[in-house]
Amino acid sequence: MPPDLFGEIDPPHRLLMGPGPVNAHPRVLRAMSADLLGQFDPEMTGYMEQVMALYRPIFGTQNRWTFLIDGTARAAIEASLVSLLAPGDTLLVVDFGRFGLLLREIGERIGAKIEMLSVPWGETVPMDRIAAAIERVAPKVVASVHGDTSTTMAQPLEGLGALCRAAGAYSYVDATATLGGMAIETDKWGIDVVTGGLQKCLGGPSGSAPITISDRAAAHILARRHVERGIARDDLANGAGSRIGSNYFDLAMVMDYWSEKRLNHHTEATTMLYGARECARVALGEGLEARFARHAAAGRAVTAGARGLGLTVYGDDRFRMTNVTGIVIPEGVDGEAVRRRMRDDFEIEIGTAFGPLTGKVWRIGAMGYNAMKHKVLITLGALEAVLRAEGFACEAGAGVDAALRSYEA
Amino acid sequence: MPPDLFGEIDPPHRLLMGPGPVNAHPRVLRAMSADLLGQFDPEMTGYMEQVMALYRPIFGTQNRWTFLIDGTARAAIEASLVSLLAPGDTLLVVDFGRFGLLLREIGERIGAKIEMLSVPWGETVPMDRIAAAIERVAPKVVASVHGDTSTTMAQPLEGLGALCRAAGAYSYVDATATLGGMAIETDKWGIDVVTGGLQKCLGGPSGSAPITISDRAAAHILARRHVERGIARDDLANGAGSRIGSNYFDLAMVMDYWSEKRLNHHTEATTMLYGARECARVALGEGLEARFARHAAAGRAVTAGARGLGLTVYGDDRFRMTNVTGIVIPEGVDGEAVRRRMRDDFEIEIGTAFGPLTGKVWRIGAMGYNAMKHKVLITLGALEAVLRAEGFACEAGAGVDAALRSYEA
């Protein structure tokens, strides 16, 4: 252990243009420097109420039950599935990438019966195939990712909720990578549970995950309420449903904590809550339509710029996420060497890929505080220089010019 | 939604002298304002390595596997138990308060067979009774809280590890409320898994939970490794043990993430990691012995001050936590009215109680950044004034004077 205990935190000033985390909005980090409050302080519970109100428009919902899970995005995914599903229930997974596989994996550990509706990476799943699968397997829960960063594809979700409700199923959507950057229409789509993360389009740090739950799903979950012995109260009857398989992720208890009952569960992560609150204030202050347009413009510019450099953009244009773009690593180019040079010479991070796409694509994100013209242009200019240094012939200036034209169109 | 979206975060400047969270050390909040890094950036993984090194002395261990769980303290408890226990395994709980009941509750949800070794609240469990219980029930895991804030008692743990190892059991200790404030001797006590939290004696916000795991327990957990399909790699064989019942809390995958393998799991909560790193730097910079002495002095002063005011201190003096003190609410005094006045007139929070102690005791914490003479004295002075206002006769100045004498002794 060095005498200065490794010194003060002092990260390099790096532009994070990967699939997340991205650079945090400075207002979010400033909000997180406020001192703590007791968890049942009226001011603290007031902030909790405000967070609920601020995230409703971000989720496109009127759901009362809109709050935060204290963990990273996948904590909210697991909380949703373990609270909706009991062992033996059928989970239908709409699978078009790594995070579809994660839904399967979490469902398996819960003891659910898994039915996969899978398409090759780079595609999305047609709604008529989802309808047919729901009819065939009669699932308890249908789960889908919205934007799967592993493939950069966004699954169309319009109509999913109606299909599920007609079949008596609950619907779950993982919107980690799109919340605050693409429209999430929880109520219009009729989705029962939607979760997100702060570290993508909301421009905050990971560690707190927004969630919204329909009244219908909340009733199902609250019927599984089993209050901890140490804090049992006469006015809190246990439900008739099966006990939820996790304590930390028991959404019935978390809802009791976020309700006027204020039943103690975990100690709310105060600083992360301050950050989540500011993420929402920044997003709503900008205006959601403007924000979605800013992300779409940045995504179009990345795509145009990559093509201007003679690169191939991965996946189907019709279903592209606006905020993360996959770029096929050209034949003969060492993808990792390019990423290293981007970092070492330009202090810019771009993303690698997972699973079948490992070594085959880079992923460039333009999300939250980084979905900005100058950051896209700087990244494309740097990529051009790095590609040339790595022996890939590309026309000087063509990437930046194409991106600028895209912005001007 | 108001036009200013509820305004900037601006909590009242309140002195938090309850059982936690307490006021964060300003250095911790400042460290958390640094911008983010990509999760596989060499600087980020370097910070992760530093965190591992910084928490080893705080846990009193040489354990390689010393890292953070991304959630509040109870997230680390659940991660420990779900990774150690398979359904049907026997969990012996050393139970002396609410958080012993929480261990039971989490174990039940995992499907473990629960054996409780319980004593009345206010007591601790003699080691010979633990030894007899281990012999009787042959548990897979023995779990105990160190300091249970619900009763303000600290369980002696010397010898527990040896008893468990002799019986082929794993030991788990929840040190949420004592880590960084009382000596935790993981290696000397021979405990296999110990977890903590930041929001008590470490003077940070909740939302990240330090954990340490012995090589022996790590081998057991890694034998249960089941890598997610989306990120499977040829060099990562699955173990022969049963799959862990949670993805988020799968310590085998979390260890792979914190190892040089850097297998992607969650996206590390960067800002919370910065905060956890600074909590440890503050603690080690002060010196652990000095820090424990500071907490002990503050706890003695609270006890002396309460007695000086004619109040009864709850529980057994021999086993008192140094950092949280229970004070019996005198006959005829409205405990909640006192807490309200403390907050409204003095901006000081003191704690209420849970379960059988609800309405019977207050809990005064002096932890982390708040385990300081002036904060103890101010709290006792305020309590005296408030008690008088609520009709309890106490000698003017007697609490503060007794606390000062305790500091001078």
mmCIF file of C-alpha atoms in Angstrom, chain A residues 1 4-14 16 21-24 29 31-39 41-43 47 50 53-54 57 70-72 74-75 78 98 101-102 104-106 108-110 199 204-207 226-231 243-250 253 264-272 274 277-278 281 284-285 343 349 354-355, chain B residues 1 4-14 16 21-24 29 31-39 41-43 47 50 53-54 57 70-72 74-75 78 98 101-102 104-106 108-110 199 204-207 226-231 243-250 253 264-272 274 277-278 281 284-285 343 349 354-355:
data_model
loop_
_atom_site.group_PDB
_atom_site.id
_atom_site.type_symbol
_atom_site.label_atom_id
_atom_site.label_comp_id
_atom_site.label_asym_id
_atom_site.label_seq_id
_atom_site.Cartn_x
_atom_site.Cartn_y
_atom_site.Cartn_z
ATOM 1 C CA MET A 1 0.000 0.000 0.000
ATOM 2 C CA ASP A 4 -0.610 8.188 -0.147
ATOM 3 C CA LEU A 5 -3.060 5.262 -0.418
ATOM 4 C CA PHE A 6 -2.991 5.482 -4.245
ATOM 5 C CA GLY A 7 -3.675 9.220 -4.272
ATOM 6 C CA GLU A 8 -6.818 11.196 -4.927
ATOM 7 C CA ILE A 9 -9.283 10.022 -7.529
ATOM 8 C CA ASP A 10 -8.191 11.662 -10.754
ATOM 9 C CA PRO A 11 -9.452 9.832 -13.841
ATOM 10 C CA PRO A 12 -8.198 10.873 -17.280
ATOM 11 C CA HIS A 13 -10.580 13.168 -19.124
ATOM 12 C CA ARG A 14 -11.797 10.654 -21.646
ATOM 13 C CA LEU A 16 -16.755 7.846 -23.727
ATOM 14 C CA PRO A 21 -21.282 4.195 -19.467
ATOM 15 C CA VAL A 22 -20.867 7.591 -21.109
ATOM 16 C CA ASN A 23 -19.623 10.811 -19.591
ATOM 17 C CA ALA A 24 -21.984 11.976 -16.888
ATOM 18 C CA LEU A 29 -22.345 14.834 -10.596
ATOM 19 C CA ALA A 31 -26.246 17.024 -7.498
ATOM 20 C CA MET A 32 -24.532 13.933 -6.107
ATOM 21 C CA SER A 33 -22.233 16.048 -3.950
ATOM 22 C CA ALA A 34 -25.087 17.118 -1.652
ATOM 23 C CA ASP A 35 -24.895 15.728 1.875
ATOM 24 C CA LEU A 36 -27.052 12.816 2.997
ATOM 25 C CA LEU A 37 -30.386 12.709 4.790
ATOM 26 C CA GLY A 38 -31.902 10.106 7.064
ATOM 27 C CA GLN A 39 -33.975 7.689 5.041
ATOM 28 C CA ASP A 41 -36.542 12.361 6.924
ATOM 29 C CA PRO A 42 -39.525 14.211 5.437
ATOM 30 C CA GLU A 43 -37.134 15.897 3.014
ATOM 31 C CA TYR A 47 -37.233 13.624 -2.793
ATOM 32 C CA GLN A 50 -40.307 13.786 -6.672
ATOM 33 C CA ALA A 53 -43.102 12.063 -10.488
ATOM 34 C CA LEU A 54 -40.045 12.876 -12.611
ATOM 35 C CA PRO A 57 -42.993 11.137 -18.206
ATOM 36 C CA ASP A 70 -30.721 0.294 -5.823
ATOM 37 C CA GLY A 71 -28.322 -1.479 -8.121
ATOM 38 C CA THR A 72 -27.200 -1.403 -11.709
ATOM 39 C CA ARG A 74 -29.484 -5.707 -14.375
ATOM 40 C CA ALA A 75 -30.590 -5.478 -10.743
ATOM 41 C CA GLU A 78 -33.815 -9.428 -11.986
ATOM 42 C CA ARG A 98 -27.017 -10.826 -25.655
ATOM 43 C CA LEU A 101 -29.926 -14.318 -23.432
ATOM 44 C CA LEU A 102 -29.599 -12.540 -20.096
ATOM 45 C CA ARG A 104 -33.325 -16.317 -20.319
ATOM 46 C CA GLU A 105 -30.493 -16.802 -17.874
ATOM 47 C CA ILE A 106 -32.233 -14.864 -15.102
ATOM 48 C CA GLU A 108 -33.737 -20.062 -15.578
ATOM 49 C CA ARG A 109 -32.241 -19.221 -12.219
ATOM 50 C CA ILE A 110 -35.689 -18.297 -10.935
ATOM 51 C CA GLN A 199 -25.496 5.190 -17.528
ATOM 52 C CA GLY A 204 -25.573 9.490 -15.153
ATOM 53 C CA PRO A 205 -23.510 6.818 -13.422
ATOM 54 C CA SER A 206 -24.680 3.222 -13.191
ATOM 55 C CA GLY A 207 -25.837 2.079 -9.754
ATOM 56 C CA HIS A 226 -44.326 -11.510 2.689
ATOM 57 C CA VAL A 227 -43.159 -8.896 5.163
ATOM 58 C CA GLU A 228 -39.930 -9.554 7.063
ATOM 59 C CA ARG A 229 -40.442 -10.814 10.577
ATOM 60 C CA GLY A 230 -38.272 -8.084 12.083
ATOM 61 C CA ILE A 231 -40.572 -5.339 10.801
ATOM 62 C CA ARG A 243 -43.199 -15.827 -1.657
ATOM 63 C CA ILE A 244 -40.836 -13.963 -3.967
ATOM 64 C CA GLY A 245 -37.500 -15.773 -4.282
ATOM 65 C CA SER A 246 -35.353 -12.812 -3.288
ATOM 66 C CA ASN A 247 -35.476 -10.370 -0.417
ATOM 67 C CA TYR A 248 -33.458 -7.560 -1.988
ATOM 68 C CA PHE A 249 -35.409 -7.793 -5.230
ATOM 69 C CA ASP A 250 -38.827 -8.270 -3.629
ATOM 70 C CA MET A 253 -41.413 -4.801 -0.107
ATOM 71 C CA ASN A 264 -38.063 -0.199 5.977
ATOM 72 C CA HIS A 265 -36.348 -2.420 3.428
ATOM 73 C CA HIS A 266 -32.888 -1.420 2.225
ATOM 74 C CA THR A 267 -31.405 1.990 3.094
ATOM 75 C CA GLU A 268 -32.114 3.988 -0.026
ATOM 76 C CA ALA A 269 -28.888 4.871 -1.862
ATOM 77 C CA THR A 270 -29.244 8.582 -1.212
ATOM 78 C CA THR A 271 -26.472 9.872 -3.444
ATOM 79 C CA MET A 272 -27.562 7.710 -6.363
ATOM 80 C CA TYR A 274 -29.884 12.539 -6.001
ATOM 81 C CA ARG A 277 -33.338 12.852 -9.799
ATOM 82 C CA GLU A 278 -30.976 15.206 -11.617
ATOM 83 C CA ARG A 281 -34.518 16.966 -14.414
ATOM 84 C CA LEU A 284 -37.273 16.836 -18.870
ATOM 85 C CA GLY A 285 -35.741 20.308 -18.869
ATOM 86 C CA ARG A 343 -7.782 5.771 -26.405
ATOM 87 C CA GLU A 349 -13.346 5.190 -25.978
ATOM 88 C CA PHE A 354 -19.778 -9.641 -27.339
ATOM 89 C CA GLY A 355 -20.421 -13.239 -28.316
ATOM 90 C CA MET B 1 -44.896 18.850 -12.348
ATOM 91 C CA ASP B 4 -38.631 24.153 -12.257
ATOM 92 C CA LEU B 5 -39.012 20.360 -11.954
ATOM 93 C CA PHE B 6 -38.874 20.595 -8.132
ATOM 94 C CA GLY B 7 -35.729 22.722 -8.146
ATOM 95 C CA GLU B 8 -32.116 21.861 -7.502
ATOM 96 C CA ILE B 9 -31.228 19.294 -4.895
ATOM 97 C CA ASP B 10 -30.799 21.252 -1.670
ATOM 98 C CA PRO B 11 -31.214 19.122 1.438
ATOM 99 C CA PRO B 12 -31.321 20.790 4.852
ATOM 100 C CA HIS B 13 -28.012 20.692 6.697
ATOM 101 C CA ARG B 14 -28.972 18.099 9.246
ATOM 102 C CA LEU B 16 -27.516 12.631 11.380
ATOM 103 C CA PRO B 21 -26.987 6.784 7.209
ATOM 104 C CA VAL B 22 -24.835 9.469 8.806
ATOM 105 C CA ASN B 23 -23.403 12.586 7.229
ATOM 106 C CA ALA B 24 -20.937 11.678 4.517
ATOM 107 C CA LEU B 29 -18.666 13.343 -1.801
ATOM 108 C CA ALA B 31 -14.379 12.049 -4.908
ATOM 109 C CA MET B 32 -17.788 11.087 -6.268
ATOM 110 C CA SER B 33 -17.900 14.185 -8.456
ATOM 111 C CA ALA B 34 -15.135 12.881 -10.755
ATOM 112 C CA ASP B 35 -16.299 11.990 -14.271
ATOM 113 C CA LEU B 36 -16.882 8.403 -15.352
ATOM 114 C CA LEU B 37 -14.633 5.910 -17.121
ATOM 115 C CA GLY B 38 -15.449 2.992 -19.355
ATOM 116 C CA GLN B 39 -15.740 -0.159 -17.301
ATOM 117 C CA ASP B 41 -10.602 1.241 -19.230
ATOM 118 C CA PRO B 42 -7.200 0.419 -17.738
ATOM 119 C CA GLU B 43 -7.654 3.333 -15.339
ATOM 120 C CA TYR B 47 -9.175 1.730 -9.510
ATOM 121 C CA GLN B 50 -6.903 -0.311 -5.632
ATOM 122 C CA ALA B 53 -6.153 -3.463 -1.777
ATOM 123 C CA LEU B 54 -7.698 -0.689 0.322
ATOM 124 C CA PRO B 57 -6.872 -3.950 5.951
ATOM 125 C CA ASP B 70 -23.249 -2.859 -6.375
ATOM 126 C CA GLY B 71 -26.174 -2.373 -4.067
ATOM 127 C CA THR B 72 -26.901 -1.460 -0.482
ATOM 128 C CA ARG B 74 -28.378 -6.061 2.224
ATOM 129 C CA ALA B 75 -27.461 -6.734 -1.392
ATOM 130 C CA GLU B 78 -28.033 -11.791 -0.094
ATOM 131 C CA ARG B 98 -33.732 -7.728 13.547
ATOM 132 C CA LEU B 101 -34.203 -12.284 11.398
ATOM 133 C CA LEU B 102 -33.185 -10.849 8.034
ATOM 134 C CA ARG B 104 -33.282 -16.147 8.319
ATOM 135 C CA GLU B 105 -35.621 -14.473 5.854
ATOM 136 C CA ILE B 106 -33.025 -14.415 3.077
ATOM 137 C CA GLU B 108 -35.693 -19.117 3.625
ATOM 138 C CA ARG B 109 -36.154 -17.495 0.242
ATOM 139 C CA ILE B 110 -33.088 -19.345 -1.025
ATOM 140 C CA GLN B 199 -23.343 4.445 5.232
ATOM 141 C CA GLY B 204 -20.208 7.349 2.844
ATOM 142 C CA PRO B 205 -23.574 6.945 1.112
ATOM 143 C CA SER B 206 -25.330 3.600 0.910
ATOM 144 C CA GLY B 207 -25.361 1.922 -2.493
ATOM 145 C CA HIS B 226 -22.282 -20.943 -14.682
ATOM 146 C CA VAL B 227 -21.242 -18.319 -17.192
ATOM 147 C CA GLU B 228 -23.977 -16.482 -19.100
ATOM 148 C CA ARG B 229 -24.540 -17.768 -22.615
ATOM 149 C CA GLY B 230 -24.093 -14.336 -24.156
ATOM 150 C CA ILE B 231 -20.521 -14.043 -22.888
ATOM 151 C CA ARG B 243 -26.135 -23.115 -10.307
ATOM 152 C CA ILE B 244 -26.427 -20.081 -8.042
ATOM 153 C CA GLY B 245 -30.037 -18.958 -7.705
ATOM 154 C CA SER B 246 -29.423 -15.357 -8.746
ATOM 155 C CA ASN B 247 -27.611 -13.779 -11.647
ATOM 156 C CA TYR B 248 -26.994 -10.356 -10.119
ATOM 157 C CA PHE B 249 -25.774 -11.880 -6.858
ATOM 158 C CA ASP B 250 -23.745 -14.686 -8.448
ATOM 159 C CA MET B 253 -19.452 -14.158 -11.987
ATOM 160 C CA ASN B 264 -18.533 -8.603 -18.113
ATOM 161 C CA HIS B 265 -21.308 -8.894 -15.568
ATOM 162 C CA HIS B 266 -23.010 -5.687 -14.391
ATOM 163 C CA THR B 267 -21.606 -2.281 -15.314
ATOM 164 C CA GLU B 268 -19.661 -1.350 -12.217
ATOM 165 C CA ALA B 269 -21.266 1.593 -10.403
ATOM 166 C CA THR B 270 -18.363 3.920 -11.079
ATOM 167 C CA THR B 271 -19.375 6.831 -8.885
ATOM 168 C CA MET B 272 -20.147 4.572 -5.926
ATOM 169 C CA TYR B 274 -15.062 6.279 -6.332
ATOM 170 C CA ARG B 277 -12.402 4.075 -2.522
ATOM 171 C CA GLU B 278 -12.361 7.426 -0.738
ATOM 172 C CA ARG B 281 -8.626 6.154 2.063
ATOM 173 C CA LEU B 284 -6.774 4.138 6.525
ATOM 174 C CA GLY B 285 -5.372 7.662 6.487
ATOM 175 C CA ARG B 343 -35.260 17.636 14.062
ATOM 176 C CA GLU B 349 -31.787 13.240 13.654
ATOM 177 C CA PHE B 354 -37.917 -1.701 15.208
ATOM 178 C CA GLY B 355 -40.048 -4.654 16.242
#
